[in-house]
Short mmCIF file of C-alpha atoms in Angstrom, two decimals:
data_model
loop_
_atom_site.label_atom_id
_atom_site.label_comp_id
_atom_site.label_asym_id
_atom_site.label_seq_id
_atom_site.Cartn_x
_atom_site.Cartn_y
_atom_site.Cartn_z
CA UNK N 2 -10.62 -17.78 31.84
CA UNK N 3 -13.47 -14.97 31.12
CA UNK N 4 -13.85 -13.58 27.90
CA UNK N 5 -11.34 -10.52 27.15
CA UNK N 6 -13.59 -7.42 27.20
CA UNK N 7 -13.53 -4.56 24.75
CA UNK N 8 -11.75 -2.84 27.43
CA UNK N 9 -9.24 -5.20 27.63
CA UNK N 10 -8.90 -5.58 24.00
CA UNK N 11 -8.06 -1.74 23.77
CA UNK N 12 -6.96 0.04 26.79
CA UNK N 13 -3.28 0.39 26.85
CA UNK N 14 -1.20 -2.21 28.11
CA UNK N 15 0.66 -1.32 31.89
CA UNK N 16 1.36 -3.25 35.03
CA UNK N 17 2.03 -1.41 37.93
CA UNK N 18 4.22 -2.46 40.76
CA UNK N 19 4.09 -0.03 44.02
CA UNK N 20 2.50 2.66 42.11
CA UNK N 21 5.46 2.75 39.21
CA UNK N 22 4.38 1.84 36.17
CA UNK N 23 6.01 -0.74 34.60
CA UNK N 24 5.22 -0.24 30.48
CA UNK N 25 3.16 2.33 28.78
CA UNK N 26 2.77 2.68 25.42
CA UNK N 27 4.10 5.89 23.57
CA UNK N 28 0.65 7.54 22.50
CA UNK N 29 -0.43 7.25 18.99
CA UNK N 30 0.41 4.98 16.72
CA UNK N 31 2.10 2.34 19.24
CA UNK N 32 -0.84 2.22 21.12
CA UNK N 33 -3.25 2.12 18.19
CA UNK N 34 -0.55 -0.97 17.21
CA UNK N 35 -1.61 -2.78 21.02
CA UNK N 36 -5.38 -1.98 20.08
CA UNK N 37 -5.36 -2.97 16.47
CA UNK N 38 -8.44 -5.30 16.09
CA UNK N 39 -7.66 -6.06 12.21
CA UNK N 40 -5.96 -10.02 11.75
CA UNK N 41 -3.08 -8.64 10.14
CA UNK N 42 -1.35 -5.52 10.82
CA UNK N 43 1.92 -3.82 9.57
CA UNK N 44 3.50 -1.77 12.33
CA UNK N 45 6.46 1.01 11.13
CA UNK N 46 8.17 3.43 9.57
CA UNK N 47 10.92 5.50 10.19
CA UNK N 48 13.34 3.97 12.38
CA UNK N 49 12.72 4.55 16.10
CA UNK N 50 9.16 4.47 16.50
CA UNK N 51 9.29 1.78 19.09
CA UNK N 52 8.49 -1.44 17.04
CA UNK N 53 10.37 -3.87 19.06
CA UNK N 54 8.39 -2.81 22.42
CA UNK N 55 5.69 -3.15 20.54
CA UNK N 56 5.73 -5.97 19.27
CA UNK N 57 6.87 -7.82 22.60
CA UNK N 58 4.25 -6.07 24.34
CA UNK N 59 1.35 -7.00 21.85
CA UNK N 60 0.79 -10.87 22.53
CA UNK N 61 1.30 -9.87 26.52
CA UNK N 62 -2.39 -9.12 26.38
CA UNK N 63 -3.22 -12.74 26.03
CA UNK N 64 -0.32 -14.82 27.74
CA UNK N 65 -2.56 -15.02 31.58
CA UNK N 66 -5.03 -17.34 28.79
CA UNK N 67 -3.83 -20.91 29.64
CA UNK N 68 -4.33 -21.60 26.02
CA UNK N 69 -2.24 -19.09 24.63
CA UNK N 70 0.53 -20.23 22.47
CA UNK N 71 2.66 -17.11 20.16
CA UNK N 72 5.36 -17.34 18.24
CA UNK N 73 7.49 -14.17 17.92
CA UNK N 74 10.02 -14.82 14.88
CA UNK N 75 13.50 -12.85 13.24
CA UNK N 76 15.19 -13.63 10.17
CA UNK N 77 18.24 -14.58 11.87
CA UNK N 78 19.55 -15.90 15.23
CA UNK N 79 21.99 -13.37 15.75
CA UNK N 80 18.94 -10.90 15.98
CA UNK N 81 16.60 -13.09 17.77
CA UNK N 82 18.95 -12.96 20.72
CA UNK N 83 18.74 -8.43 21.02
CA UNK N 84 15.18 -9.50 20.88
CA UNK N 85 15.09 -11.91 23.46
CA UNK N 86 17.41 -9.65 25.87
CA UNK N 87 14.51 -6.67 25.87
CA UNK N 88 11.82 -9.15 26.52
CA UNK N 89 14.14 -10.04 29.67
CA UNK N 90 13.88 -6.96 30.92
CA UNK N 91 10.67 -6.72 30.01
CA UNK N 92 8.43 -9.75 31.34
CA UNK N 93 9.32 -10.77 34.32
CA UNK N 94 8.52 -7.45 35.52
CA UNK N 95 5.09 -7.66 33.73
CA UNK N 96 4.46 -11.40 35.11
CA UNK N 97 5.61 -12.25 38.13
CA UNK N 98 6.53 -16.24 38.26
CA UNK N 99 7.16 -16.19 34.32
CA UNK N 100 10.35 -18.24 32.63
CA UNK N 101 12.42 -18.81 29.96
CA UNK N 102 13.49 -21.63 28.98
CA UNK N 103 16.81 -21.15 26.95
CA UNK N 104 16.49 -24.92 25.97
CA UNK N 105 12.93 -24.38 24.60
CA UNK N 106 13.63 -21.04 23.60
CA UNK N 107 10.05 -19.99 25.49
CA UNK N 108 8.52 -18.33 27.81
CA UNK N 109 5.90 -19.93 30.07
CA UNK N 110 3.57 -17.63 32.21
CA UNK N 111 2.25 -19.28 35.49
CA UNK N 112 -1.26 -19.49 33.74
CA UNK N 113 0.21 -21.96 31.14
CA UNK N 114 -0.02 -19.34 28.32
CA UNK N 115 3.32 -19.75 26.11
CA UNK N 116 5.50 -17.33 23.69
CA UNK N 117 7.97 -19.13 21.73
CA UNK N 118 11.02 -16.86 19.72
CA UNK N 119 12.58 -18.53 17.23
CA UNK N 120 14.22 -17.79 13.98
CA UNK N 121 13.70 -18.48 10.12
CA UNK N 122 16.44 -17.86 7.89
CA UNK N 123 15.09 -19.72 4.90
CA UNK N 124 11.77 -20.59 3.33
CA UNK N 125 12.27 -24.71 4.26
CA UNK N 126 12.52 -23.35 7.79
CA UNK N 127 8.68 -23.64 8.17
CA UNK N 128 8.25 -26.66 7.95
CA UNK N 129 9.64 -26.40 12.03
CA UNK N 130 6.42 -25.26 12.53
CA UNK N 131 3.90 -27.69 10.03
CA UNK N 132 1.55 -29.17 12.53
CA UNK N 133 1.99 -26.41 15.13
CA UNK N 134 -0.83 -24.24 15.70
CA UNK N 135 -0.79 -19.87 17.16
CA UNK N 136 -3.65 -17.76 18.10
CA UNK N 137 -0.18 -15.03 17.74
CA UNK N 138 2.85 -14.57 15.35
CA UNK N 139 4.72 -11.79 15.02
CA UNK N 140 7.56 -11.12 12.42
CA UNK N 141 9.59 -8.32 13.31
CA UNK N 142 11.44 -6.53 11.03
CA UNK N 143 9.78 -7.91 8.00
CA UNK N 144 11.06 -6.47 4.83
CA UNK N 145 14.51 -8.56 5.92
CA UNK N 146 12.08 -11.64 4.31
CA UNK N 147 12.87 -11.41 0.30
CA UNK N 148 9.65 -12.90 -0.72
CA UNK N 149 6.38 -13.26 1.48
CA UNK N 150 5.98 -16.86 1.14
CA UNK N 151 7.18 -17.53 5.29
CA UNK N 152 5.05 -14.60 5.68
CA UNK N 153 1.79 -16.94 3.86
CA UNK N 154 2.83 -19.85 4.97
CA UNK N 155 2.52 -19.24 8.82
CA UNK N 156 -1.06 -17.45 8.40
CA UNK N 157 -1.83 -21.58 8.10
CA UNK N 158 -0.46 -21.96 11.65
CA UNK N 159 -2.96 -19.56 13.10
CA UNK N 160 -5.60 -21.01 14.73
CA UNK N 161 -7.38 -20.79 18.24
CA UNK N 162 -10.29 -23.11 19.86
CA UNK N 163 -10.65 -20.97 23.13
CA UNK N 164 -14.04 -18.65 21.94
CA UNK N 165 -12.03 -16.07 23.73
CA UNK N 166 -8.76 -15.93 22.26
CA UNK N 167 -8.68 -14.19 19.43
CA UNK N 168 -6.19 -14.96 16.48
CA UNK N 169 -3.54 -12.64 15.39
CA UNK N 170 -0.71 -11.68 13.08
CA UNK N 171 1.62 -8.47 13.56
CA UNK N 172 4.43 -7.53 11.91
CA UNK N 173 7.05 -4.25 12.38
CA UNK N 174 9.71 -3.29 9.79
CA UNK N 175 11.14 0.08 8.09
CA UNK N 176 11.00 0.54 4.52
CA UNK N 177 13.76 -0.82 2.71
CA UNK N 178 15.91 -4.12 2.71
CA UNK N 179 14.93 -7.32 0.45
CA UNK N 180 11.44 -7.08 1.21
CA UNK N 181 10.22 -3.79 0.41
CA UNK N 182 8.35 -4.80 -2.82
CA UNK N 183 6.01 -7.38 -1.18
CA UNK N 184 5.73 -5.55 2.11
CA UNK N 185 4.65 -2.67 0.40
CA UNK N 186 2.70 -3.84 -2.36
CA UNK N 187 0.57 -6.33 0.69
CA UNK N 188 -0.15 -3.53 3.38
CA UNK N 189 1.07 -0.11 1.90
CA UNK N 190 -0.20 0.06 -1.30
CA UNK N 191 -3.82 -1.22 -1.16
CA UNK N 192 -5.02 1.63 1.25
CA UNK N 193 -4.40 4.99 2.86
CA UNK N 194 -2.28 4.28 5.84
CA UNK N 195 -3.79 3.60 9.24
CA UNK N 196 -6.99 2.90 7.44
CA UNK N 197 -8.17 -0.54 7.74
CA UNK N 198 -9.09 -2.56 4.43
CA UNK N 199 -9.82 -6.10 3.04
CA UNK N 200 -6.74 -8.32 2.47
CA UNK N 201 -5.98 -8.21 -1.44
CA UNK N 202 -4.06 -10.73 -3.54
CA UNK N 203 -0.37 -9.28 -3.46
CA UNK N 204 -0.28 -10.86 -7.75
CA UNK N 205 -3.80 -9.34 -8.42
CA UNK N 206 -4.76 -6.55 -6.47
CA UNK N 207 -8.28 -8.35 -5.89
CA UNK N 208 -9.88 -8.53 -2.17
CA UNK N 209 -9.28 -12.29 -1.44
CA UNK N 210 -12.71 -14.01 -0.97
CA UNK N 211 -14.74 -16.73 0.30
CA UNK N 212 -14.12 -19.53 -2.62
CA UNK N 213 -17.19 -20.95 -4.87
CA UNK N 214 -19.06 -23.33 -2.48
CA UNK N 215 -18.10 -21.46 0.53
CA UNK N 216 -21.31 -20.60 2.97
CA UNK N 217 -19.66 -17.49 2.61
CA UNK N 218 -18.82 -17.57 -0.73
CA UNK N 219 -17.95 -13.90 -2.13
CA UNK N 220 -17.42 -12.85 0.77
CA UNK N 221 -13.90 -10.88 1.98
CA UNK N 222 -11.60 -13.09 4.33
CA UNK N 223 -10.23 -11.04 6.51
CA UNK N 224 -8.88 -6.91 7.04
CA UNK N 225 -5.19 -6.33 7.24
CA UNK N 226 -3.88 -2.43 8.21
CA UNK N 227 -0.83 -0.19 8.35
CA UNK N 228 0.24 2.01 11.00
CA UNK N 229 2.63 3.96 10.34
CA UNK N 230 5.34 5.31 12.88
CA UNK N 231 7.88 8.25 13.19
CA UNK N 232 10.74 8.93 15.32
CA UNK N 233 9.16 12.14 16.59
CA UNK N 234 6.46 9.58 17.95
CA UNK N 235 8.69 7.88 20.59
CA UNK N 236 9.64 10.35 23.13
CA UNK N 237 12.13 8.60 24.62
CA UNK N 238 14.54 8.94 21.42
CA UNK N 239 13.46 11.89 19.84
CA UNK N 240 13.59 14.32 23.19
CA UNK N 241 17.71 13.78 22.79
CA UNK N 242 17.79 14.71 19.33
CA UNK N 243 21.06 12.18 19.03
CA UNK N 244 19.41 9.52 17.00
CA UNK N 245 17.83 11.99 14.67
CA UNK N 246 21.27 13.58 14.02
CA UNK N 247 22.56 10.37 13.41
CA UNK N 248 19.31 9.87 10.91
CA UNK N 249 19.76 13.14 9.29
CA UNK N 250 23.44 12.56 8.46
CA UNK N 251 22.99 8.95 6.32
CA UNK N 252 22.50 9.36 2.20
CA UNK N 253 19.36 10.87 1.02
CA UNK N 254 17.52 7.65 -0.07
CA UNK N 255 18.22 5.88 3.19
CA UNK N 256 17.34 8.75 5.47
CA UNK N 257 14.05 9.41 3.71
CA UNK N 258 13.41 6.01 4.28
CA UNK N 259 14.78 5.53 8.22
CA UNK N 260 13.86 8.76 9.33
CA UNK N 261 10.58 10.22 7.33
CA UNK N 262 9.85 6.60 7.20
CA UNK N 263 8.65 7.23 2.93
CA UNK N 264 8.21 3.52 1.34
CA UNK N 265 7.71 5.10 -2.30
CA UNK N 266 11.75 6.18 -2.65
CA UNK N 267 13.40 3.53 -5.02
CA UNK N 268 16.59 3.82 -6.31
CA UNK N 269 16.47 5.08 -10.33
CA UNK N 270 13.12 5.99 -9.69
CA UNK N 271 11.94 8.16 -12.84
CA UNK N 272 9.50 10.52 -10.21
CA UNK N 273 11.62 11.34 -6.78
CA UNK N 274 9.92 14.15 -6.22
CA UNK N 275 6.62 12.02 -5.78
CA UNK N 276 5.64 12.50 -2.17
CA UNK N 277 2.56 11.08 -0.47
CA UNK N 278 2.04 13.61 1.72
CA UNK N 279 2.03 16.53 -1.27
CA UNK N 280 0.51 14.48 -3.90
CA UNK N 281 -2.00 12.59 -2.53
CA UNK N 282 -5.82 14.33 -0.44
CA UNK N 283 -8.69 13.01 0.82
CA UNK N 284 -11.51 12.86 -1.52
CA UNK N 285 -13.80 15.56 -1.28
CA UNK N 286 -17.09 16.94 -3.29
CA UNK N 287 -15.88 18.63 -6.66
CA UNK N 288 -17.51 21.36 -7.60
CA UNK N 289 -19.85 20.17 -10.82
CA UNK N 290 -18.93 23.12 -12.54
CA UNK N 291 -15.58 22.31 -12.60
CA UNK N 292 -13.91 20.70 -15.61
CA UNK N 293 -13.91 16.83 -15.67
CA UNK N 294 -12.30 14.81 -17.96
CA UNK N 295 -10.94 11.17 -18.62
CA UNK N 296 -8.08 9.07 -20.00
CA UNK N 297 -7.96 5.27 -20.64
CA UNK N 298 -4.93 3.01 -21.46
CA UNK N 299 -6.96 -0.20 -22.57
CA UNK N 300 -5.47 -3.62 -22.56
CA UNK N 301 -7.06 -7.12 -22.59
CA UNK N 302 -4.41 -9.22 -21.74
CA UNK N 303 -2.79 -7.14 -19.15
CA UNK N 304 -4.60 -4.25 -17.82
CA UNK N 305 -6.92 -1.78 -18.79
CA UNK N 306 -6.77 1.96 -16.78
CA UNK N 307 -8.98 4.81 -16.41
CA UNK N 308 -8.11 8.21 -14.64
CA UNK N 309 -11.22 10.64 -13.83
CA UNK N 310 -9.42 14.09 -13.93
CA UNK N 311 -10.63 17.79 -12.75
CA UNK N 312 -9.51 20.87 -13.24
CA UNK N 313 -9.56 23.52 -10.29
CA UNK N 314 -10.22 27.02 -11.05
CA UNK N 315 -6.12 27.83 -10.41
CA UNK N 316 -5.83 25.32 -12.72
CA UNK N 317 -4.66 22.49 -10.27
CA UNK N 318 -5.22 18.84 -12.17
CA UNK N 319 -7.45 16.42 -9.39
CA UNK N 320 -6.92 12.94 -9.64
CA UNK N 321 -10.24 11.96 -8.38
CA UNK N 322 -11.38 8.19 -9.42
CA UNK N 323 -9.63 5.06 -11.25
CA UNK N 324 -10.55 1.99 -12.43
CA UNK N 325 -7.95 -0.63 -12.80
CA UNK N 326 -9.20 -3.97 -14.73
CA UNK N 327 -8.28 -7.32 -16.54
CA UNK N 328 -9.33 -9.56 -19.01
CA UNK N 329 -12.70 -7.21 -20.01
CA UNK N 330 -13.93 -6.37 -23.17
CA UNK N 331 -14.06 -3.19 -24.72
CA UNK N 332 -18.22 -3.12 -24.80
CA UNK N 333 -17.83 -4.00 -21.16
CA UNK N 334 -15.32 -1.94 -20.04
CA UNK N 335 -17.71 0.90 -21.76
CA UNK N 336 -20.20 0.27 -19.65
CA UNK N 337 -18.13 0.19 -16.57
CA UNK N 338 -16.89 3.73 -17.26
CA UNK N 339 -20.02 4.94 -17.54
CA UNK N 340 -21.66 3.57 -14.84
CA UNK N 341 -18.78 4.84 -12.70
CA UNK N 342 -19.55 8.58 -13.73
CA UNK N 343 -22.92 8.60 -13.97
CA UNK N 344 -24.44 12.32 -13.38
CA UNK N 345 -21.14 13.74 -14.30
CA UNK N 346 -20.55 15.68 -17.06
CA UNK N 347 -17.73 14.47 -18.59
CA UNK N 348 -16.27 16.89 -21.08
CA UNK N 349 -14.39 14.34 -23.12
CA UNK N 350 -12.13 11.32 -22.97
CA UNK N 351 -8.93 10.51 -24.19
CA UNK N 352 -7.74 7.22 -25.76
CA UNK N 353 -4.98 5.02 -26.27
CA UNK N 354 -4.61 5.57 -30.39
CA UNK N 355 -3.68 2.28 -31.14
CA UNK N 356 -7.69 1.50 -30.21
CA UNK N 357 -8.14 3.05 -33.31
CA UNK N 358 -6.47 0.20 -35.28
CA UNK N 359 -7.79 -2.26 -37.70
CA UNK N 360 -8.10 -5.43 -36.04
CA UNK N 361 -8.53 -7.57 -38.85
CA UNK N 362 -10.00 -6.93 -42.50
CA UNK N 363 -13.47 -6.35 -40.98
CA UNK N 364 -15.30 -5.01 -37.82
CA UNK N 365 -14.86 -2.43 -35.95
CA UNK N 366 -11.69 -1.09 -34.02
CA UNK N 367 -11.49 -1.37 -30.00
CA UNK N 368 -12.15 2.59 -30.06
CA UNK N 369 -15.73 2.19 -32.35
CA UNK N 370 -16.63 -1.02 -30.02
CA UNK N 371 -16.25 1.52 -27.43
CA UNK N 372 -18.26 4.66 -28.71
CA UNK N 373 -21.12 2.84 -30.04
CA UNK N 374 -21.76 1.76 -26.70
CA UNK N 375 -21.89 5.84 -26.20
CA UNK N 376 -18.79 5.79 -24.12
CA UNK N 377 -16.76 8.98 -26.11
CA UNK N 378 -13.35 9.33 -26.81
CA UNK N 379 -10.48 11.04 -28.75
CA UNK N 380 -7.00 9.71 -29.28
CA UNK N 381 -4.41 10.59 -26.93
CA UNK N 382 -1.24 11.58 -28.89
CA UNK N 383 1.30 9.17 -29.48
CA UNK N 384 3.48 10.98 -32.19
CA UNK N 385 7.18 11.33 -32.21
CA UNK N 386 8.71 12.56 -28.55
CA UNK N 387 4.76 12.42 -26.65
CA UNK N 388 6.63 9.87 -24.30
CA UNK N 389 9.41 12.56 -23.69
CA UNK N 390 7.00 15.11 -23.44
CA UNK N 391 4.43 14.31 -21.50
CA UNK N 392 7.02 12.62 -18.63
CA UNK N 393 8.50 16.22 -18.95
CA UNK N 394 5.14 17.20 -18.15
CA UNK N 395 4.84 15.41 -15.12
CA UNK N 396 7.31 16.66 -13.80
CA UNK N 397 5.97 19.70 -13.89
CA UNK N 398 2.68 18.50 -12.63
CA UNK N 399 4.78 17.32 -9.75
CA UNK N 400 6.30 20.36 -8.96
CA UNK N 401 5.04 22.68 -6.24
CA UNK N 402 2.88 26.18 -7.79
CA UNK N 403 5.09 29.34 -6.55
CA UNK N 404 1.74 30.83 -6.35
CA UNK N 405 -0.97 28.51 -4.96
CA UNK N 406 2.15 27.06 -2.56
CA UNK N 407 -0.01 24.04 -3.85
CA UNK N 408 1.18 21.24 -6.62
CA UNK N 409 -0.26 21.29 -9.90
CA UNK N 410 -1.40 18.11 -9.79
CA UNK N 411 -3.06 15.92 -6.30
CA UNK N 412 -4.44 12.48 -6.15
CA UNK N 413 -7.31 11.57 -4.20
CA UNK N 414 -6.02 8.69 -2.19
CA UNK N 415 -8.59 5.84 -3.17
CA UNK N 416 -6.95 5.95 -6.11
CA UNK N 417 -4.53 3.56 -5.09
CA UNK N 418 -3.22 1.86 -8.14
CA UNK N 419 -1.62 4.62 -9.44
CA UNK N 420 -0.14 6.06 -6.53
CA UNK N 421 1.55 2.53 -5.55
CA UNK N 422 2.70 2.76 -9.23
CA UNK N 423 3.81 6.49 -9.34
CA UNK N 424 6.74 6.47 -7.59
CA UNK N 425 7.95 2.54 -8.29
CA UNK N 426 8.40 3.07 -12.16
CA UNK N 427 12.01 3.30 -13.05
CA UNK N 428 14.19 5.40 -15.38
CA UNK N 429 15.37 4.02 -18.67
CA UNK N 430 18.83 3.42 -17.99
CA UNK N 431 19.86 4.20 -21.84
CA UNK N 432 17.21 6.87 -22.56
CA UNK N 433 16.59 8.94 -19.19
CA UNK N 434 14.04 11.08 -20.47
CA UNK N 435 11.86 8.55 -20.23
CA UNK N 436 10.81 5.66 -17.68
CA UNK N 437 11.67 2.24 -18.73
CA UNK N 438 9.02 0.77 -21.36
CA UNK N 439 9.79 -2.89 -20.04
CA UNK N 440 7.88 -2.76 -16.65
CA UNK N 441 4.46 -4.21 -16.15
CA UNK N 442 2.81 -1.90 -14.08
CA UNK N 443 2.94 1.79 -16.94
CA UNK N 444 -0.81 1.43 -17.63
CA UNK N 445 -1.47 3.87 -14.86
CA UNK N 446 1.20 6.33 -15.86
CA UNK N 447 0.39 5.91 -19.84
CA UNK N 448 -3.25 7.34 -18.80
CA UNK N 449 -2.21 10.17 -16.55
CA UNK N 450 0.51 10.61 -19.11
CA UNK N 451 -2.52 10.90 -21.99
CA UNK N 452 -4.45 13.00 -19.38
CA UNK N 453 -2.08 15.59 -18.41
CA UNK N 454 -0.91 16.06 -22.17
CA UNK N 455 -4.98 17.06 -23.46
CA UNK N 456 -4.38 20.32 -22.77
CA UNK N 457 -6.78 20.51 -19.81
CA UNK N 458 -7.92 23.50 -18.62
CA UNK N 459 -10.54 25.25 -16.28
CA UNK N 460 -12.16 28.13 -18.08
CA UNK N 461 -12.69 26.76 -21.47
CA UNK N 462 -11.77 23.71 -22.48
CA UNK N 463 -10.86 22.61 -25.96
CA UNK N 464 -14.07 21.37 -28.10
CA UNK N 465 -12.90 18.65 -30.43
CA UNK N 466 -14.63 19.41 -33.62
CA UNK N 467 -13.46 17.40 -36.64
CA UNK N 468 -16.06 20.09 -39.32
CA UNK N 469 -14.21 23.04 -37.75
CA UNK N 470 -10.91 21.86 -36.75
CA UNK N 471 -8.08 23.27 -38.90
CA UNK N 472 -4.63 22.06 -37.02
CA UNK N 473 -4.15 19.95 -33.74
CA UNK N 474 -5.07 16.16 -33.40
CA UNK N 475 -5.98 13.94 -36.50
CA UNK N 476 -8.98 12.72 -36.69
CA UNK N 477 -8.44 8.80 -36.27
CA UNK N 478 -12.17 8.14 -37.65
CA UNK N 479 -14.51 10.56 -39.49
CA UNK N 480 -17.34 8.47 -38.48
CA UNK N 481 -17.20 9.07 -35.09
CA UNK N 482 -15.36 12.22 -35.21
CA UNK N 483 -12.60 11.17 -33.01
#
């Protein structure tokens, strides 16, 4: 068997019989899906984008290599079988001289290459497959999996020794079902979608590496990807107009997710109106006379964040850089920030207030560890109702400028922290005004919340001065003067 070719690896995938083609894949994302060179990719959406095609068409690429072995997998036996009736219809007309065995549960091309479809139900269901080795698996539908560990577990089934044959996993789902979280937090969350990025840790965030040791220790193991899919993208369903009706007549939080195919709508969500494709631009030069500003929510133990803000002459608030870290000191998380906006003028910075307390009888507070490293701030305001206030403020933010026909507020999208976060934080069920103070992941939101509520503005921003400053925010140290 010769090498695939780049050609082969990214043409589209046909056979033709007498002149009639057989399958071609819907232009756009289904074909960038076939030609997806990444190890892992996410294919989906909205509902009716053609995932199941696609993913039966995907590992057809490889099955004329006698080596070839796949395994194409559903949660439940009761949807293998739809799946296995389309790829009836489908390969035989592809491969002459291919079978399935029912027995097996397999199909065997005449080259030897094999695709098994199976089922796994439960997480002790992979231990079917301990010993068994893929250069392919595919999971389709794969938020129906509550928890990714058959998802993890399988990536140690995938291996190839044929130079040639590349190894592989795909998966295809909508948003929704048990799955969302992990789905989204492993391939939505950690980059724009249908850009192509390192594989993170789904508990950290971190790009998984090369362990100490390693010849290739530090390095990143391997890129994962999203492509995202709409209805309007599959001609065959969307020319009709039936299965969009159909779409557009189901409850709001189901058909944003089945037919605009949004992963950021949660039930009780405390932002709805948080919207990817409003909120979130490319990054792009800022003007250096603009306004710039930041805002920090510091934590050791959890997580420390920092939001670079700027403020557009129409006085539109620009997201434009975060930094999102653990377990670091304040002297080092100093430096960090300003390394990270070096040649910027930054006109101030706004803390957490509790940095301000006393830590002790003696030394200095996390907020003086901080400035004497000449990294600036003043306290954000935490009095009486600033939760209330500045989520009322966000809102706002949120909202669409009758004006500008712009929203107040964008985020450039490598600032992907707190746009996963955004939209996921929910409501306080006994206090709606404000989101609910028990999740993990409000360090994000706590410094856009101190950001958005400094007042900021594009033609002349407030000067903290503590020797002229008659009302406004206390000064938390007169040493410093912040």
């Amino acid at each position: 068997m010769s090498q695939l070719t780049q050609e082969q690896e990214n043409i589209s995938i046909q056979s033709v019989t007498n002149d009639n083609v057989i399958f071609r894949p819907n232009a756009g994302p289904q074909t960038e899906f076939l030609a997806a060179s990444e190890r892992e990719v996410l294919y989906g959406g909205a509902a009716g984008g053609g995932k199941s095609y696609a993913i039966l068409a995907d590992p057809m690429r490889y099955l004329s290599h006698p080596q070839f072995s796949g395994l194409l997998l559903r949660h439940t036996t009761e949807e293998l079988r739809e799946l296995i009736w389309k790829s009836q219809e489908l390969y035989p007309k592809i491969y002459p001289g291919i079978k399935w065995s029912e027995r097996k549960m397999q199909w065997e091309a005449p080259s030897g290459g094999r695709l098994w479809m199976s089922y796994l139900d439960r997480d002790e269901d992979v231990l079917r497959y301990q010993g068994l080795s893929f250069s392919w698996i595919g999971f389709d539908e794969l938020t129906q999996w509550s928890t990714p560990f058959a998802w993890n577990y399988m990536r140690s089934r995938l291996r190839s020794t044929a130079p040639d044959l590349p190894v592989y996993m795909r998966g295809t789902t909508n948003p929704g079902n048990r799955g969302h979280a992990w789905v989204k937090k492993m391939f939505i969350d950690p980059a724009p979608a249908g850009k192509s990025f390192w594989a993170t840790d789904s508990e950290t965030g971190e790009t998984m590496t090369y362990p100490s040791g390693h010849s290739k220790e530090g390095q990143p193991l391997f890129k994962r990807r999203f492509i995202p899919a709409k209805l309007s993208d599959n001609p065959y369903l969307a020319e009709t107009g039936d299965y969009e009706t159909m779409l557009l007549s189901l409850p709001e939080h189901q058909r944003k997710q089945l037919l605009e195919g949004n992963w950021d709508i949660a039930e009780g969500a405390a932002f709805p109106e948080f919207n990817r494709a409003i909120h979130t631009v490319d990054p792009y030069s800022i003007p250096s006379d603009w306004t710039r500003f930041r805002a920090c929510d510091y934590g050791y133990g959890s997580f420390s964040a920092v939001l670079w803000f700027a403020v557009a002459p129409d006085n539109q608030l620009i997201v434009y850089r975060e930094l999102y870290v653990t377990k670091v000191l304040a002297e080092d998380l100093a430096e960090m920030v300003m390394q990270a906006e070096a040649g910027e003028r930054i006109r101030y910075g706004v803390l957490d207030s509790s940095c301000w307390h006393k830590r002790g009888d003696t030394g200095p507070s996390i907020a003086e560890r901080m400035i004497m490293k000449g990294c600036r701030w003043r306290p954000a305001d935490r009095s009486a109702g600033s939760r209330v206030a500045g989520k009322n403020e966000l809102h706002r933010r949120l909202q669409v400028d009758d004006v500008t026909e712009q929203p107040r507020m964008v985020i450039f999208n490598n600032c992907t922290q707190l746009i996963a976060d955004l939209p996921s934080l929910p409501i306080d069920k006994t206090k709606q005004e404000d989101i609910d103070t028990k999740v993990k992941n409000d360090h994000t939101y706590d410094a856009l919340r101190y950001g958005i509520m400094s007042r900021p503005r594009s033609s002349s921003v407030f000067d903290f001065d503590p020797n002229t400053l008659k009302r406004g925010i206390t000064v938390a140290d007169s040493t410093f003067g912040y």
